[in-house]
PDB file of C-alpha atoms in Angstrom:
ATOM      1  CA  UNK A 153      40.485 125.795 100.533  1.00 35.00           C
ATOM      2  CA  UNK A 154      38.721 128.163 102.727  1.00 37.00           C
ATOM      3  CA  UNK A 155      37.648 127.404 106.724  1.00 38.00           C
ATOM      4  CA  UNK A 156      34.357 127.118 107.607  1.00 34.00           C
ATOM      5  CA  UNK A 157      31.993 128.881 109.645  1.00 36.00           C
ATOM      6  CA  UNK A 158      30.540 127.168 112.503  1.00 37.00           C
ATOM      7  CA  UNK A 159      27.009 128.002 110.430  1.00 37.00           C
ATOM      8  CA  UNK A 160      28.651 125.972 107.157  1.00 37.00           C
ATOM      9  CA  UNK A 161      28.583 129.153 105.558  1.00 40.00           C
ATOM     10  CA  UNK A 162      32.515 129.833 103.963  1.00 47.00           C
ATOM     11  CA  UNK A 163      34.412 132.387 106.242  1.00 56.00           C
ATOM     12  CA  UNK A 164      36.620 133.511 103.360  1.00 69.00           C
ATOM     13  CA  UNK A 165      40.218 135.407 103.559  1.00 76.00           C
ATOM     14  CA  UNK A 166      40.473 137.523 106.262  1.00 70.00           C
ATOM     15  CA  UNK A 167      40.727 140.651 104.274  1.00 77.00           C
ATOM     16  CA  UNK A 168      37.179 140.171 102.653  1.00 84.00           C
ATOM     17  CA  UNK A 169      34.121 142.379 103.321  1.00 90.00           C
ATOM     18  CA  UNK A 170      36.512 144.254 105.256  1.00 93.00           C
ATOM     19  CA  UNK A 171      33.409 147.449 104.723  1.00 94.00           C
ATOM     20  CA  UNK A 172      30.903 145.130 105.592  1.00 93.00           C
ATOM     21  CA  UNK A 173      33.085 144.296 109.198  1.00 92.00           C
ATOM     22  CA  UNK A 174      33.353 148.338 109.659  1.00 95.00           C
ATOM     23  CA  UNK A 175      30.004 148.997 109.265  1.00 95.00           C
ATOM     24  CA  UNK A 176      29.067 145.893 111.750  1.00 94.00           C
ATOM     25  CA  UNK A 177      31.200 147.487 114.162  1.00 95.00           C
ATOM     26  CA  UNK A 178      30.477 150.809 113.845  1.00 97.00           C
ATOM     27  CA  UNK A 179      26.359 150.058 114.358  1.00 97.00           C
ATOM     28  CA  UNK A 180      26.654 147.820 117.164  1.00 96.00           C
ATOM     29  CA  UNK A 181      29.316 150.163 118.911  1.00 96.00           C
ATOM     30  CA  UNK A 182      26.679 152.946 117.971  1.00 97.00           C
ATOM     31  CA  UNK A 183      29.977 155.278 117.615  1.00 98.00           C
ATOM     32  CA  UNK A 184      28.783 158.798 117.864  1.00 97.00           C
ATOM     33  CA  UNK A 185      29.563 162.189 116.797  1.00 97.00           C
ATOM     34  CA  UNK A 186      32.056 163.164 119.036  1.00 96.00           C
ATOM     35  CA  UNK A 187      33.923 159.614 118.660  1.00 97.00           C
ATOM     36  CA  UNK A 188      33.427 159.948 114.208  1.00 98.00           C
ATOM     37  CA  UNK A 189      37.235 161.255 114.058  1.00 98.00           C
ATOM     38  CA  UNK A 190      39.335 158.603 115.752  1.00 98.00           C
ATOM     39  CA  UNK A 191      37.035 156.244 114.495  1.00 98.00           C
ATOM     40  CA  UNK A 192      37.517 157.011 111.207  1.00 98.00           C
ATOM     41  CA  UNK A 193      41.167 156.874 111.937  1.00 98.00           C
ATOM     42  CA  UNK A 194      40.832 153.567 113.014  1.00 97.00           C
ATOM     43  CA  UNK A 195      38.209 152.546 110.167  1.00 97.00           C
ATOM     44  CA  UNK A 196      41.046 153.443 108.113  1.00 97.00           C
ATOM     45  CA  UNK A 197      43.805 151.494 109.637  1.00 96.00           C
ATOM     46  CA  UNK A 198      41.317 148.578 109.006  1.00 94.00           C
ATOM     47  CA  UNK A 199      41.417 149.206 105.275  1.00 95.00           C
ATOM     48  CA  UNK A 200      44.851 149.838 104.977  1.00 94.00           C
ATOM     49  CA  UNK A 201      45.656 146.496 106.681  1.00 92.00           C
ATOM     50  CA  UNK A 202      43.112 144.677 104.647  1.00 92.00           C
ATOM     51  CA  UNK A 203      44.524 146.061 101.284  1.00 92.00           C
ATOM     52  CA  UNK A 204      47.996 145.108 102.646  1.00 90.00           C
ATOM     53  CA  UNK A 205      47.039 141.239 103.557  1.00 88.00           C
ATOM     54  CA  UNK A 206      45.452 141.282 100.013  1.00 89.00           C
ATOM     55  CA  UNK A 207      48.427 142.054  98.438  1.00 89.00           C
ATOM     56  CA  UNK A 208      50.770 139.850 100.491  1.00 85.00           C
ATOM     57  CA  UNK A 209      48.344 136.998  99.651  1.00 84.00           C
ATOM     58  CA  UNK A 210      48.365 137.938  95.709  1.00 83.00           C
ATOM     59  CA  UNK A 211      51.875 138.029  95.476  1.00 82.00           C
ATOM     60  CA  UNK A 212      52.241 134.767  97.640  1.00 79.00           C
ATOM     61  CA  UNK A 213      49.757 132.685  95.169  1.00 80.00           C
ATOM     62  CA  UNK A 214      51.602 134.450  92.540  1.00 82.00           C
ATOM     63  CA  UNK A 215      55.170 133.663  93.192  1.00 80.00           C
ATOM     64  CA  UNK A 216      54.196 130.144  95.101  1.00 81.00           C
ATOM     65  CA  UNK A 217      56.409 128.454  97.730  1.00 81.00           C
ATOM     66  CA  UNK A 218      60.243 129.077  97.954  1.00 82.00           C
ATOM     67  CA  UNK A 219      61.968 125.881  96.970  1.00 86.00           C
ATOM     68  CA  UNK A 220      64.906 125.949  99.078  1.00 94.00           C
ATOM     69  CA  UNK A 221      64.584 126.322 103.134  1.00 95.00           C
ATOM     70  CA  UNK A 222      66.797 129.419 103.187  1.00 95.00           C
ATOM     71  CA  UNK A 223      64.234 131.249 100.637  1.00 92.00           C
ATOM     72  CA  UNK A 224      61.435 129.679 102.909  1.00 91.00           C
ATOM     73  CA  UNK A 225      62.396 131.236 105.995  1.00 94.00           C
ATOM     74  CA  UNK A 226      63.388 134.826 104.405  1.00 93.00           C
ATOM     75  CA  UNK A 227      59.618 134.713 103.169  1.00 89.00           C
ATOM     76  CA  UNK A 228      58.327 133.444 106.478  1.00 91.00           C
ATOM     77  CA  UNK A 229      60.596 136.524 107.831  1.00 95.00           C
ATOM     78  CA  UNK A 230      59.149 138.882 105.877  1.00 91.00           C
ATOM     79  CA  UNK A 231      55.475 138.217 106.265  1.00 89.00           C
ATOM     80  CA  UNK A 232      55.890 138.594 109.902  1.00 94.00           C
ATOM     81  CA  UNK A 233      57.975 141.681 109.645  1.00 95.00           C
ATOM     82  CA  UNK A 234      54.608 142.974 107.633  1.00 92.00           C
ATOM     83  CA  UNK A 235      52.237 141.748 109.915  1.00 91.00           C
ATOM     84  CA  UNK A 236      54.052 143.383 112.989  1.00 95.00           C
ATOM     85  CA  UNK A 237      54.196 146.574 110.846  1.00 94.00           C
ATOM     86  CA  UNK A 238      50.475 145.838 110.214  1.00 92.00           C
ATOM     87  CA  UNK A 239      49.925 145.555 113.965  1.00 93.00           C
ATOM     88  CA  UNK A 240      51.915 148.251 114.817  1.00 96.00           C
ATOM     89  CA  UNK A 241      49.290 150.783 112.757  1.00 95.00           C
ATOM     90  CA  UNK A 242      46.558 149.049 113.868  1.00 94.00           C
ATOM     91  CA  UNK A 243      47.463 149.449 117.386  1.00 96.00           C
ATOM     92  CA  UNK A 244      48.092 153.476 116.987  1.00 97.00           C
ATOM     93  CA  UNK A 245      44.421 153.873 115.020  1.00 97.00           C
ATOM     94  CA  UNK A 246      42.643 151.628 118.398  1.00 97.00           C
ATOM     95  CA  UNK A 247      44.425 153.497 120.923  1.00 98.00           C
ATOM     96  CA  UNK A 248      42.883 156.985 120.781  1.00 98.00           C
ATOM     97  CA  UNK A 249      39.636 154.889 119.620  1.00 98.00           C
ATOM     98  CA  UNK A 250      39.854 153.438 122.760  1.00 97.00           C
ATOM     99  CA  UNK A 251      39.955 156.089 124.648  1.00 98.00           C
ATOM    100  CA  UNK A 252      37.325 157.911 123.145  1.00 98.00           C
ATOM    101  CA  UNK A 253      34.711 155.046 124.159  1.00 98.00           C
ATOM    102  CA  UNK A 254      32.422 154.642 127.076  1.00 98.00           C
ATOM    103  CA  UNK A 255      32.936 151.818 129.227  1.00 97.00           C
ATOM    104  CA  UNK A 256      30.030 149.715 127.432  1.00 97.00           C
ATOM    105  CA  UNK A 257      31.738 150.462 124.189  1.00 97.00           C
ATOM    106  CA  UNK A 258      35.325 148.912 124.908  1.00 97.00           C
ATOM    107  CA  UNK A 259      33.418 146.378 126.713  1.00 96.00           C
ATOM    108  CA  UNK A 260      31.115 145.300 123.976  1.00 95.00           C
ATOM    109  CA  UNK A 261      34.808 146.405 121.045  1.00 95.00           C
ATOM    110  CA  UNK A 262      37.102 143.631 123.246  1.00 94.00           C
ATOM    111  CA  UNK A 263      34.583 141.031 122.939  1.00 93.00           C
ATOM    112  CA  UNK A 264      33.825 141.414 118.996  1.00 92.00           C
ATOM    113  CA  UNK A 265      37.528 141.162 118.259  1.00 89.00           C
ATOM    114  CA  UNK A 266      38.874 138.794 120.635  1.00 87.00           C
ATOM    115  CA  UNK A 267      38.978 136.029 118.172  1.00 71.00           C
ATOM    116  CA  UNK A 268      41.974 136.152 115.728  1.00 60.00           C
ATOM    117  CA  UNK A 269      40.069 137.075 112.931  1.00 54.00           C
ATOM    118  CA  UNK A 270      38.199 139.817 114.912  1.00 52.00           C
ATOM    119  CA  UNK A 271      39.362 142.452 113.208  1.00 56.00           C
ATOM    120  CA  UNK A 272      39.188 141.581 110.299  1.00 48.00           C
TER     121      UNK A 272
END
């Protein structure tokens, strides 16, 4: 089952229309010239991490639940071993972004990802 928006439109999985999310963020940061390359690096993070979670989720409705508690928690170890990995990148790619931006821009960046599915 998939959350909801508070519009009642379905928010799907949060690697979905992760192009559509760049693009949104790109416009409404109104990146510029001189900021193209480290956004692009981060751009890319954002891709890489959305192909990752769509894998992870793939395999995990492939191979289902671990039956025994043991197997449960080595999965649940895993996934957050990949997400910190997943952070980790993401992190590196906003940093120099970051930088690069006016005052407005990290402004206006910190509120459109402050939720947990900001970024993607």
């Amino acid at each position: 089952m998939r959350p909801m928006m508070a519009g009642g439109g379905a928010m799907g999985m949060p690697y979905e229309h992760v192009e559509g999310r760049i693009a949104y963020l790109k416009a409404e940061m109104k990146i510029t010239e001189v900021q193209a390359a480290p956004w692009n690096t981060f751009a890319d993070a954002m891709r890489a991490d959305a192909a990752a979670m769509k894998a992870m989720h793939g395999r995990m409705t492939k191979d289902g639940m671990a039956a025994t508690l043991p197997n449960r928690l080595a999965a649940q170890q895993k996934m957050m071993t990949a997400h910190i990995g997943r952070l980790e990148r993401m992190e590196a790619a906003a940093k120099p972004l970051y930088a690069a931006l006016s005052a407005e821009q990290r402004k206006l960046l910190d509120q459109m990802t402050a939720s947990p599915m900001g970024m993607m």
